[in-house]
GROMACS .gro file of C-alpha atoms in nm:
model
  406
    1MET     CA    1 -18.076  -7.622  -9.510
    2LYS     CA    2 -17.928  -7.609  -9.849
    3LYS     CA    3 -17.957  -7.194  -9.819
    4SER     CA    4 -17.791  -7.243  -9.434
    5THR     CA    5 -17.519  -7.367  -9.567
    6VAL     CA    6 -17.437  -7.085  -9.826
    7VAL     CA    7 -17.462  -6.847  -9.555
    8ILE     CA    8 -17.267  -7.008  -9.369
    9VAL     CA    9 -17.007  -7.033  -9.565
   10ALA     CA   10 -17.038  -6.697  -9.703
   11THR     CA   11 -17.000  -6.540  -9.347
   12LEU     CA   12 -16.681  -6.784  -9.252
   13CYS     CA   13 -16.545  -6.651  -9.553
   14LEU     CA   14 -16.621  -6.267  -9.423
   15ALA     CA   15 -16.454  -6.351  -9.094
   16PHE     CA   16 -16.181  -6.433  -9.261
   17ALA     CA   17 -16.164  -6.161  -9.464
   18VAL     CA   18 -16.248  -5.873  -9.222
   19PRO     CA   19 -15.938  -5.890  -9.008
   20ALA     CA   20 -15.728  -5.788  -9.321
   21LEU     CA   21 -15.835  -5.434  -9.238
   22ALA     CA   22 -15.715  -5.375  -8.967
   23CYS     CA   23 -15.396  -5.311  -8.844
   24SER     CA   24 -15.173  -5.336  -8.536
   25VAL     CA   25 -14.951  -5.028  -8.656
   26PRO     CA   26 -15.097  -4.701  -8.415
   27VAL     CA   27 -15.326  -4.500  -8.561
   28PHE     CA   28 -15.095  -4.169  -8.587
   29ARG     CA   29 -14.799  -4.381  -8.738
   30TYR     CA   30 -15.035  -4.606  -9.019
   31ALA     CA   31 -15.196  -4.222  -9.113
   32LEU     CA   32 -14.853  -4.034  -9.128
   33GLU     CA   33 -14.746  -4.348  -9.398
   34ARG     CA   34 -15.014  -4.462  -9.571
   35TRP     CA   35 -15.290  -4.199  -9.567
   36VAL     CA   36 -15.290  -3.948  -9.874
   37SER     CA   37 -15.447  -3.625  -9.789
   38ASP     CA   38 -15.807  -3.558  -9.947
   39PRO     CA   39 -15.768  -3.269 -10.186
   40TYR     CA   40 -15.980  -2.946 -10.144
   41GLU     CA   41 -16.224  -2.843 -10.435
   42VAL     CA   42 -16.095  -2.478 -10.490
   43LEU     CA   43 -16.312  -2.309 -10.747
   44VAL     CA   44 -16.230  -1.966 -10.892
   45TYR     CA   45 -16.548  -1.794 -11.054
   46HIS     CA   46 -16.525  -1.523 -11.310
   47ARG     CA   47 -16.651  -1.382 -11.643
   48GLY     CA   48 -16.509  -1.398 -11.967
   49PRO     CA   49 -16.134  -1.424 -12.001
   50LEU     CA   50 -15.896  -1.349 -11.668
   51SER     CA   51 -15.694  -1.037 -11.698
   52GLU     CA   52 -15.314  -1.136 -11.747
   53ASP     CA   53 -15.267  -1.032 -11.360
   54GLN     CA   54 -15.615  -1.269 -11.252
   55GLN     CA   55 -15.471  -1.542 -11.427
   56ALA     CA   56 -15.146  -1.527 -11.305
   57VAL     CA   57 -15.308  -1.540 -10.967
   58ALA     CA   58 -15.525  -1.850 -11.072
   59ASP     CA   59 -15.249  -2.072 -11.171
   60LEU     CA   60 -15.068  -2.049 -10.849
   61LEU     CA   61 -15.326  -2.290 -10.742
   62SER     CA   62 -15.307  -2.533 -11.016
   63SER     CA   63 -15.100  -2.871 -11.046
   64ASP     CA   64 -14.886  -2.699 -11.280
   65GLY     CA   65 -14.811  -2.426 -11.081
   66HIS     CA   66 -14.710  -2.333 -10.701
   67ALA     CA   67 -14.972  -2.552 -10.557
   68GLY     CA   68 -14.883  -2.832 -10.745
   69LYS     CA   69 -14.502  -2.744 -10.663
   70VAL     CA   70 -14.528  -2.746 -10.308
   71HIS     CA   71 -14.752  -3.069 -10.310
   72ALA     CA   72 -15.083  -2.849 -10.169
   73ASN     CA   73 -15.372  -3.059 -10.168
   74VAL     CA   74 -15.592  -2.863 -10.394
   75ASN     CA   75 -15.778  -2.928 -10.715
   76LEU     CA   76 -15.849  -2.605 -10.914
   77THR     CA   77 -16.131  -2.535 -11.124
   78LEU     CA   78 -16.204  -2.266 -11.318
   79VAL     CA   79 -16.601  -2.123 -11.345
   80ASP     CA   80 -16.688  -1.874 -11.618
   81LEU     CA   81 -17.002  -1.772 -11.524
   82ASP     CA   82 -17.107  -1.703 -11.903
   83ALA     CA   83 -16.966  -2.035 -12.057
   84ASP     CA   84 -17.313  -2.182 -11.891
   85PRO     CA   85 -17.120  -2.398 -11.627
   86ASP     CA   86 -17.241  -2.746 -11.449
   87PRO     CA   87 -17.564  -2.651 -11.199
   88GLN     CA   88 -17.396  -2.745 -10.912
   89LEU     CA   89 -17.112  -2.515 -10.955
   90ILE     CA   90 -17.404  -2.251 -11.024
   91LYS     CA   91 -17.557  -2.331 -10.694
   92ILE     CA   92 -17.229  -2.284 -10.534
   93TRP     CA   93 -17.226  -1.941 -10.677
   94GLU     CA   94 -17.535  -1.808 -10.564
   95SER     CA   95 -17.492  -1.912 -10.243
   96GLN     CA   96 -17.215  -1.676 -10.241
   97GLU     CA   97 -17.439  -1.385 -10.221
   98THR     CA   98 -17.152  -1.174 -10.378
   99GLU     CA   99 -17.092  -0.993 -10.701
  100THR     CA  100 -16.753  -0.986 -10.671
  101LEU     CA  101 -16.545  -1.140 -10.916
  102PRO     CA  102 -16.292  -1.304 -10.977
  103TRP     CA  103 -16.396  -1.481 -10.677
  104LEU     CA  104 -16.241  -1.779 -10.496
  105VAL     CA  105 -16.389  -2.092 -10.287
  106ALA     CA  106 -16.244  -2.346 -10.126
  107ARG     CA  107 -16.415  -2.625 -10.048
  108TYR     CA  108 -16.371  -2.907  -9.801
  109PRO     CA  109 -16.273  -3.257  -9.979
  110LEU     CA  110 -16.580  -3.441 -10.078
  111PRO     CA  111 -16.550  -3.770  -9.824
  112THR     CA  112 -16.610  -3.545  -9.510
  113ARG     CA  113 -16.931  -3.416  -9.656
  114ILE     CA  114 -16.901  -3.094  -9.509
  115PRO     CA  115 -17.158  -2.827  -9.683
  116VAL     CA  116 -17.004  -2.516  -9.612
  117ASP     CA  117 -16.737  -2.338  -9.776
  118ALA     CA  118 -16.373  -2.338  -9.606
  119PHE     CA  119 -16.297  -2.027  -9.731
  120ALA     CA  120 -16.456  -1.794  -9.955
  121GLY     CA  121 -16.327  -1.414 -10.087
  122PRO     CA  122 -16.215  -1.259 -10.405
  123LEU     CA  123 -15.875  -1.395 -10.609
  124LEU     CA  124 -15.617  -1.211 -10.470
  125GLU     CA  125 -15.235  -1.350 -10.406
  126GLU     CA  126 -15.264  -1.301 -10.037
  127ASN     CA  127 -15.553  -1.535  -9.965
  128VAL     CA  128 -15.380  -1.799 -10.225
  129GLN     CA  129 -15.077  -1.767 -10.021
  130ARG     CA  130 -15.241  -1.832  -9.680
  131LEU     CA  131 -15.463  -2.093  -9.829
  132LEU     CA  132 -15.209  -2.341  -9.922
  133ASP     CA  133 -14.998  -2.263  -9.643
  134SER     CA  134 -14.948  -2.078  -9.318
  135PRO     CA  135 -14.675  -2.046  -9.024
  136THR     CA  136 -14.876  -2.267  -8.776
  137ARG     CA  137 -14.924  -2.552  -9.048
  138ARG     CA  138 -14.567  -2.527  -9.111
  139GLU     CA  139 -14.472  -2.574  -8.788
  140ILE     CA  140 -14.706  -2.878  -8.721
  141ALA     CA  141 -14.593  -3.057  -9.030
  142ARG     CA  142 -14.251  -3.014  -8.907
  143ARG     CA  143 -14.336  -3.179  -8.585
  144LEU     CA  144 -14.570  -3.474  -8.765
  145LEU     CA  145 -14.256  -3.560  -8.922
  146THR     CA  146 -13.978  -3.508  -8.682
  147GLY     CA  147 -14.191  -3.782  -8.438
  148ASP     CA  148 -14.506  -3.605  -8.258
  149THR     CA  149 -14.784  -3.838  -8.206
  150ALA     CA  150 -15.017  -3.577  -8.247
  151VAL     CA  151 -15.004  -3.149  -8.212
  152LEU     CA  152 -15.261  -3.024  -7.983
  153VAL     CA  153 -15.360  -2.713  -8.154
  154LEU     CA  154 -15.567  -2.471  -7.887
  155LEU     CA  155 -15.778  -2.213  -8.117
  156GLU     CA  156 -15.830  -1.957  -7.861
  157SER     CA  157 -16.152  -1.775  -7.806
  158GLY     CA  158 -16.011  -1.423  -7.710
  159ASP     CA  159 -16.145  -1.439  -7.334
  160GLN     CA  160 -15.772  -1.465  -7.158
  161GLU     CA  161 -15.882  -1.608  -6.826
  162LYS     CA  162 -16.080  -1.926  -7.041
  163ASP     CA  163 -15.733  -1.946  -7.271
  164GLU     CA  164 -15.507  -1.987  -7.010
  165ALA     CA  165 -15.690  -2.245  -6.832
  166ALA     CA  166 -15.763  -2.451  -7.113
  167PHE     CA  167 -15.406  -2.457  -7.235
  168LYS     CA  168 -15.264  -2.526  -6.894
  169LEU     CA  169 -15.487  -2.837  -6.881
  170VAL     CA  170 -15.390  -2.965  -7.285
  171GLU     CA  171 -15.045  -2.899  -7.159
  172THR     CA  172 -15.038  -3.087  -6.884
  173HIS     CA  173 -15.235  -3.371  -7.003
  174ALA     CA  174 -15.000  -3.393  -7.320
  175GLU     CA  175 -14.683  -3.384  -7.094
  176GLN     CA  176 -14.841  -3.701  -6.920
  177MET     CA  177 -15.000  -3.917  -7.194
  178ALA     CA  178 -14.644  -3.918  -7.338
  179GLN     CA  179 -14.560  -4.104  -7.028
  180THR     CA  180 -14.887  -4.323  -6.944
  181LEU     CA  181 -15.003  -4.417  -7.290
  182LYS     CA  182 -14.892  -4.688  -7.432
  183LEU     CA  183 -14.776  -4.819  -7.806
  184PRO     CA  184 -14.927  -5.115  -7.946
  185GLU     CA  185 -14.714  -5.419  -8.026
  186ILE     CA  186 -14.673  -5.440  -8.400
  187ALA     CA  187 -14.719  -5.774  -8.528
  188PRO     CA  188 -14.456  -5.936  -8.782
  189GLU     CA  189 -14.713  -5.913  -9.081
  190ASP     CA  190 -14.725  -5.563  -9.040
  191LEU     CA  191 -14.371  -5.442  -8.967
  192ASP     CA  192 -14.374  -5.312  -9.380
  193GLU     CA  193 -14.651  -5.073  -9.297
  194VAL     CA  194 -14.430  -4.847  -9.103
  195SER     CA  195 -14.105  -4.697  -9.312
  196ILE     CA  196 -13.870  -4.686  -8.927
  197ASP     CA  197 -13.791  -4.935  -8.673
  198PRO     CA  198 -14.091  -4.974  -8.467
  199LEU     CA  199 -13.859  -4.954  -8.186
  200ALA     CA  200 -13.814  -4.598  -8.284
  201LEU     CA  201 -14.191  -4.492  -8.267
  202LYS     CA  202 -14.227  -4.264  -7.935
  203LEU     CA  203 -14.533  -4.132  -7.793
  204ASP     CA  204 -14.489  -3.740  -7.758
  205PHE     CA  205 -14.791  -3.489  -7.778
  206SER     CA  206 -14.719  -3.144  -7.858
  207THR     CA  207 -14.876  -2.831  -7.789
  208ILE     CA  208 -14.970  -2.482  -8.015
  209ARG     CA  209 -15.224  -2.176  -7.950
  210VAL     CA  210 -15.339  -1.992  -8.228
  211ALA     CA  211 -15.521  -1.666  -8.210
  212ARG     CA  212 -15.862  -1.661  -8.389
  213ASP     CA  213 -15.760  -1.301  -8.524
  214ASP     CA  214 -15.403  -1.377  -8.653
  215PRO     CA  215 -15.384  -1.265  -9.012
  216ALA     CA  216 -15.139  -1.514  -9.095
  217GLU     CA  217 -15.356  -1.784  -8.971
  218LYS     CA  218 -15.711  -1.689  -9.120
  219MET     CA  219 -15.763  -1.967  -9.368
  220PHE     CA  220 -15.619  -2.165  -9.110
  221VAL     CA  221 -15.875  -2.068  -8.820
  222GLU     CA  222 -16.152  -2.101  -9.085
  223MET     CA  223 -16.064  -2.455  -9.221
  224LEU     CA  224 -16.075  -2.548  -8.834
  225LEU     CA  225 -16.412  -2.356  -8.726
  226GLY     CA  226 -16.558  -2.533  -9.065
  227SER     CA  227 -16.458  -2.900  -8.971
  228GLU     CA  228 -16.769  -2.952  -8.738
  229GLU     CA  229 -17.116  -2.835  -8.744
  230ASP     CA  230 -17.149  -2.460  -8.563
  231LEU     CA  231 -16.803  -2.420  -8.434
  232HIS     CA  232 -16.823  -2.073  -8.601
  233ASP     CA  233 -17.101  -1.994  -8.331
  234LEU     CA  234 -16.898  -2.069  -8.065
  235ASN     CA  235 -16.695  -1.827  -7.890
  236GLU     CA  236 -16.468  -2.081  -7.644
  237PRO     CA  237 -16.150  -2.220  -7.665
  238MET     CA  238 -16.154  -2.501  -7.842
  239ALA     CA  239 -15.820  -2.760  -7.869
  240PHE     CA  240 -15.790  -2.948  -8.207
  241PRO     CA  241 -15.586  -3.274  -8.188
  242VAL     CA  242 -15.378  -3.297  -8.570
  243PHE     CA  243 -15.205  -3.626  -8.673
  244GLY     CA  244 -15.122  -3.816  -8.934
  245ARG     CA  245 -15.040  -3.565  -9.287
  246GLY     CA  246 -15.255  -3.263  -9.136
  247ARG     CA  247 -15.553  -3.451  -8.993
  248VAL     CA  248 -15.783  -3.305  -8.748
  249LEU     CA  249 -15.881  -3.586  -8.515
  250TYR     CA  250 -16.224  -3.361  -8.368
  251ALA     CA  251 -16.277  -3.088  -8.181
  252LEU     CA  252 -16.288  -2.995  -7.810
  253ILE     CA  253 -16.468  -2.721  -7.687
  254GLY     CA  254 -16.509  -2.506  -7.385
  255GLY     CA  255 -16.622  -2.718  -7.105
  256GLY     CA  256 -16.557  -3.006  -7.327
  257ILE     CA  257 -16.208  -2.948  -7.249
  258THR     CA  258 -16.136  -3.198  -6.992
  259THR     CA  259 -15.906  -3.476  -6.870
  260GLU     CA  260 -16.089  -3.751  -6.961
  261ASN     CA  261 -16.151  -3.601  -7.324
  262VAL     CA  262 -15.779  -3.480  -7.384
  263GLN     CA  263 -15.685  -3.866  -7.278
  264GLN     CA  264 -15.961  -4.026  -7.499
  265ALA     CA  265 -15.847  -3.847  -7.759
  266GLY     CA  266 -15.466  -3.970  -7.666
  267VAL     CA  267 -15.558  -4.308  -7.665
  268ASP     CA  268 -15.767  -4.317  -8.035
  269LEU     CA  269 -15.442  -4.191  -8.194
  270THR     CA  270 -15.220  -4.489  -8.025
  271GLY     CA  271 -15.413  -4.750  -8.030
  272PRO     CA  272 -15.386  -4.981  -8.303
  273CYS     CA  273 -15.547  -4.923  -8.627
  274THR     CA  274 -15.809  -5.122  -8.607
  275CYS     CA  275 -15.943  -5.004  -8.969
  276THR     CA  276 -15.700  -4.898  -9.248
  277VAL     CA  277 -15.963  -4.764  -9.485
  278LYS     CA  278 -15.931  -4.387  -9.404
  279ASP     CA  279 -16.237  -4.252  -9.501
  280GLN     CA  280 -16.443  -4.508  -9.246
  281ASN     CA  281 -16.210  -4.284  -8.996
  282PRO     CA  282 -16.271  -3.978  -8.799
  283GLY     CA  283 -16.128  -3.651  -8.921
  284VAL     CA  284 -16.079  -3.412  -9.172
  285ASP     CA  285 -15.781  -3.292  -9.372
  286LEU     CA  286 -15.652  -2.922  -9.340
  287VAL     CA  287 -15.479  -2.795  -9.637
  288MET     CA  288 -15.086  -2.858  -9.635
  289ALA     CA  289 -14.819  -2.780  -9.869
  290VAL     CA  290 -14.593  -3.068  -9.770
  291ASP     CA  291 -14.416  -3.353  -9.961
  292TRP     CA  292 -14.551  -3.631  -9.724
  293ASP     CA  293 -14.443  -3.855  -9.979
  294GLY     CA  294 -14.120  -3.791 -10.010
  295LEU     CA  295 -14.013  -3.681  -9.683
  296VAL     CA  296 -14.186  -3.957  -9.454
  297GLU     CA  297 -13.988  -4.279  -9.561
  298GLN     CA  298 -13.658  -4.048  -9.606
  299GLU     CA  299 -13.383  -4.120  -9.337
  300VAL     CA  300 -13.320  -3.730  -9.315
  301GLU     CA  301 -13.300  -3.443  -9.055
  302ILE     CA  302 -13.633  -3.280  -9.146
  303ASP     CA  303 -13.505  -2.937  -9.017
  304LYS     CA  304 -13.235  -2.924  -9.237
  305ALA     CA  305 -13.366  -3.122  -9.500
  306LEU     CA  306 -13.665  -2.862  -9.570
  307PRO     CA  307 -13.629  -2.508  -9.676
  308PRO     CA  308 -13.834  -2.206  -9.603
  309LEU     CA  309 -14.164  -2.130  -9.800
  310ALA     CA  310 -13.992  -1.876 -10.059
  311GLY     CA  311 -14.146  -1.774 -10.449
  312LEU     CA  312 -14.459  -1.545 -10.335
  313GLY     CA  313 -14.408  -1.235 -10.268
  314GLY     CA  314 -14.348  -1.148  -9.926
  315PHE     CA  315 -14.500  -1.463  -9.791
  316THR     CA  316 -14.213  -1.591  -9.612
  317GLU     CA  317 -14.283  -1.582  -9.261
  318ASP     CA  318 -14.092  -1.881  -9.010
  319ILE     CA  319 -14.221  -1.941  -8.691
  320GLN     CA  320 -13.963  -2.073  -8.442
  321PRO     CA  321 -14.031  -2.454  -8.338
  322SER     CA  322 -14.091  -2.592  -7.977
  323ALA     CA  323 -14.158  -2.897  -7.834
  324THR     CA  324 -14.434  -2.769  -7.598
  325THR     CA  325 -14.517  -2.388  -7.610
  326ASP     CA  326 -14.699  -2.210  -7.414
  327GLU     CA  327 -14.685  -1.879  -7.605
  328THR     CA  328 -14.949  -1.769  -7.867
  329THR     CA  329 -14.824  -1.837  -8.206
  330THR     CA  330 -14.765  -1.468  -8.389
  331THR     CA  331 -14.625  -1.412  -8.704
  332ASP     CA  332 -14.423  -1.120  -8.859
  333PRO     CA  333 -14.448  -1.055  -9.188
  334THR     CA  334 -14.061  -0.976  -9.230
  335THR     CA  335 -13.916  -1.252  -9.024
  336THR     CA  336 -13.674  -1.532  -9.203
  337GLU     CA  337 -13.411  -1.539  -8.874
  338ASN     CA  338 -13.415  -1.908  -8.864
  339PRO     CA  339 -13.501  -2.080  -9.216
  340THR     CA  340 -13.367  -2.398  -9.180
  341THR     CA  341 -13.673  -2.505  -8.898
  342SER     CA  342 -13.957  -2.395  -9.100
  343VAL     CA  343 -14.145  -2.658  -9.296
  344ALA     CA  344 -14.108  -2.715  -9.640
  345ILE     CA  345 -14.301  -2.705  -9.861
  346LEU     CA  346 -14.111  -2.721 -10.166
  347ALA     CA  347 -14.071  -3.039 -10.312
  348SER     CA  348 -13.667  -3.013 -10.351
  349GLU     CA  349 -13.478  -2.738 -10.432
  350SER     CA  350 -13.416  -2.826 -10.754
  351VAL     CA  351 -13.793  -2.845 -10.827
  352ALA     CA  352 -13.807  -2.493 -10.648
  353SER     CA  353 -13.573  -2.350 -10.864
  354GLU     CA  354 -13.707  -2.415 -11.180
  355SER     CA  355 -13.878  -2.110 -11.373
  356THR     CA  356 -14.240  -2.181 -11.490
  357GLU     CA  357 -14.483  -1.978 -11.728
  358PRO     CA  358 -14.840  -1.961 -11.598
  359ALA     CA  359 -15.007  -2.284 -11.682
  360GLU     CA  360 -15.300  -2.250 -11.928
  361GLU     CA  361 -15.596  -2.420 -11.828
  362SER     CA  362 -15.953  -2.485 -12.032
  363LEU     CA  363 -16.231  -2.334 -11.864
  364ASN     CA  364 -16.480  -2.563 -11.623
  365HIS     CA  365 -16.244  -2.817 -11.640
  366LEU     CA  366 -16.093  -2.969 -11.352
  367ASP     CA  367 -15.686  -2.960 -11.305
  368THR     CA  368 -15.571  -3.231 -11.095
  369ARG     CA  369 -15.263  -3.331 -10.971
  370VAL     CA  370 -15.054  -3.622 -10.950
  371TYR     CA  371 -15.106  -3.866 -10.659
  372TYR     CA  372 -14.852  -4.055 -10.523
  373PHE     CA  373 -15.021  -4.357 -10.396
  374PRO     CA  374 -14.807  -4.632 -10.129
  375LYS     CA  375 -14.723  -4.978 -10.278
  376LEU     CA  376 -14.996  -5.203 -10.221
  377SER     CA  377 -14.891  -5.341  -9.859
  378PRO     CA  378 -14.947  -5.711  -9.736
  379LEU     CA  379 -15.356  -5.616  -9.571
  380TRP     CA  380 -15.474  -5.543  -9.881
  381THR     CA  381 -15.256  -5.812 -10.049
  382ASN     CA  382 -15.420  -6.047  -9.780
  383LEU     CA  383 -15.780  -5.857  -9.817
  384LEU     CA  384 -15.777  -5.951 -10.212
  385MET     CA  385 -15.633  -6.323 -10.151
  386PHE     CA  386 -15.893  -6.383  -9.872
  387GLY     CA  387 -16.155  -6.227 -10.101
  388GLY     CA  388 -16.098  -6.453 -10.421
  389PHE     CA  389 -16.075  -6.727 -10.152
  390ALA     CA  390 -16.422  -6.628 -10.045
  391VAL     CA  391 -16.555  -6.617 -10.449
  392VAL     CA  392 -16.383  -6.961 -10.480
  393VAL     CA  393 -16.593  -7.122 -10.230
  394ILE     CA  394 -16.941  -6.949 -10.285
  395ILE     CA  395 -16.909  -7.050 -10.625
  396GLY     CA  396 -16.813  -7.379 -10.560
  397ALA     CA  397 -17.048  -7.481 -10.288
  398SER     CA  398 -17.319  -7.295 -10.520
  399ILE     CA  399 -17.255  -7.550 -10.797
  400PHE     CA  400 -17.171  -7.858 -10.557
  401LEU     CA  401 -17.557  -7.761 -10.407
  402PHE     CA  402 -17.704  -7.689 -10.755
  403ARG     CA  403 -17.596  -8.001 -10.868
  404LYS     CA  404 -17.719  -8.207 -10.606
  405LYS     CA  405 -18.075  -8.051 -10.619
  406THR     CA  406 -18.095  -8.184 -10.993
   0.00000   0.00000   0.00000
């Protein structure tokens, strides 16, 4: 009887505490406001000191280099194979089945538990540039920052008939969902979770196409295909809903690109955020070079506030923005016709203009970037309060029962 009393008290405390993890803010908006992008681990394997040119390329990936200045979610580790590196790093190197050095390996964020590499190849400036950013990812970021609920990315198979049919279905339902889905009513206690007036929230799904063989999107394509098991083996059109800060929800593949499945993705993203703990929700973050924290809460015109990508050789491709497009994304390395419409990737013009020397990094040590975590929200405040209350009640009940027994 006494044990059951304690169990009942504990259960009641947990019952009060659990709702604090839920939130009435729509998933897509909560993710944009609160879910900090998980970092990709980028490993550079080499033997002995890197040459000056090689070090300069590696430094682009460091928190003090270009990657840090454009807020790319990557962490750099230099791995000297002659310096007795960690056994786990050796294991990753042996799985590469190459003797080419220096060698670049990008690993998916740890919370995803994805065992395959997001990318592996020689340490070349071109590979670094395309790992950090691409025209399609910039366009996706621009749309998300200007209010799109999600961007439905159609990764083409190369079969024109299949691709056209899949895109038509996705495009049609993107338009329908914007008209038929309803936003949840945001509870008064959750108003602090959004930086804009809840009445300004809108439903707007857009679409974009990506060819698998587009060289400018090579890294982006690899990230998409590696986000789930066996996607590399399927030669079918695939649709990936991307939301929040560049997070892929899941893949719809070939015959799975149906009315029901596309609409379900819309429902999943527009419903209330039933669990605010990011890692307990489906999805995989992409590498995105965007200052999300600096742009989400600012009342600015995104197209004008974000400068074009610059500072890395000729990698200044831009793509034209469109709300819903039926054209395959293509890239011309020499095109810079509309620089104000590409998503920035530089933190600010002042930061971009600073001259920096290549960062000196210690071998075999993780070069971490600085993260800007949001302020403690009312949800977590409530959770801590309920948790403390639960602890006090359980301790009090235990003392009472112990004294009664003695």
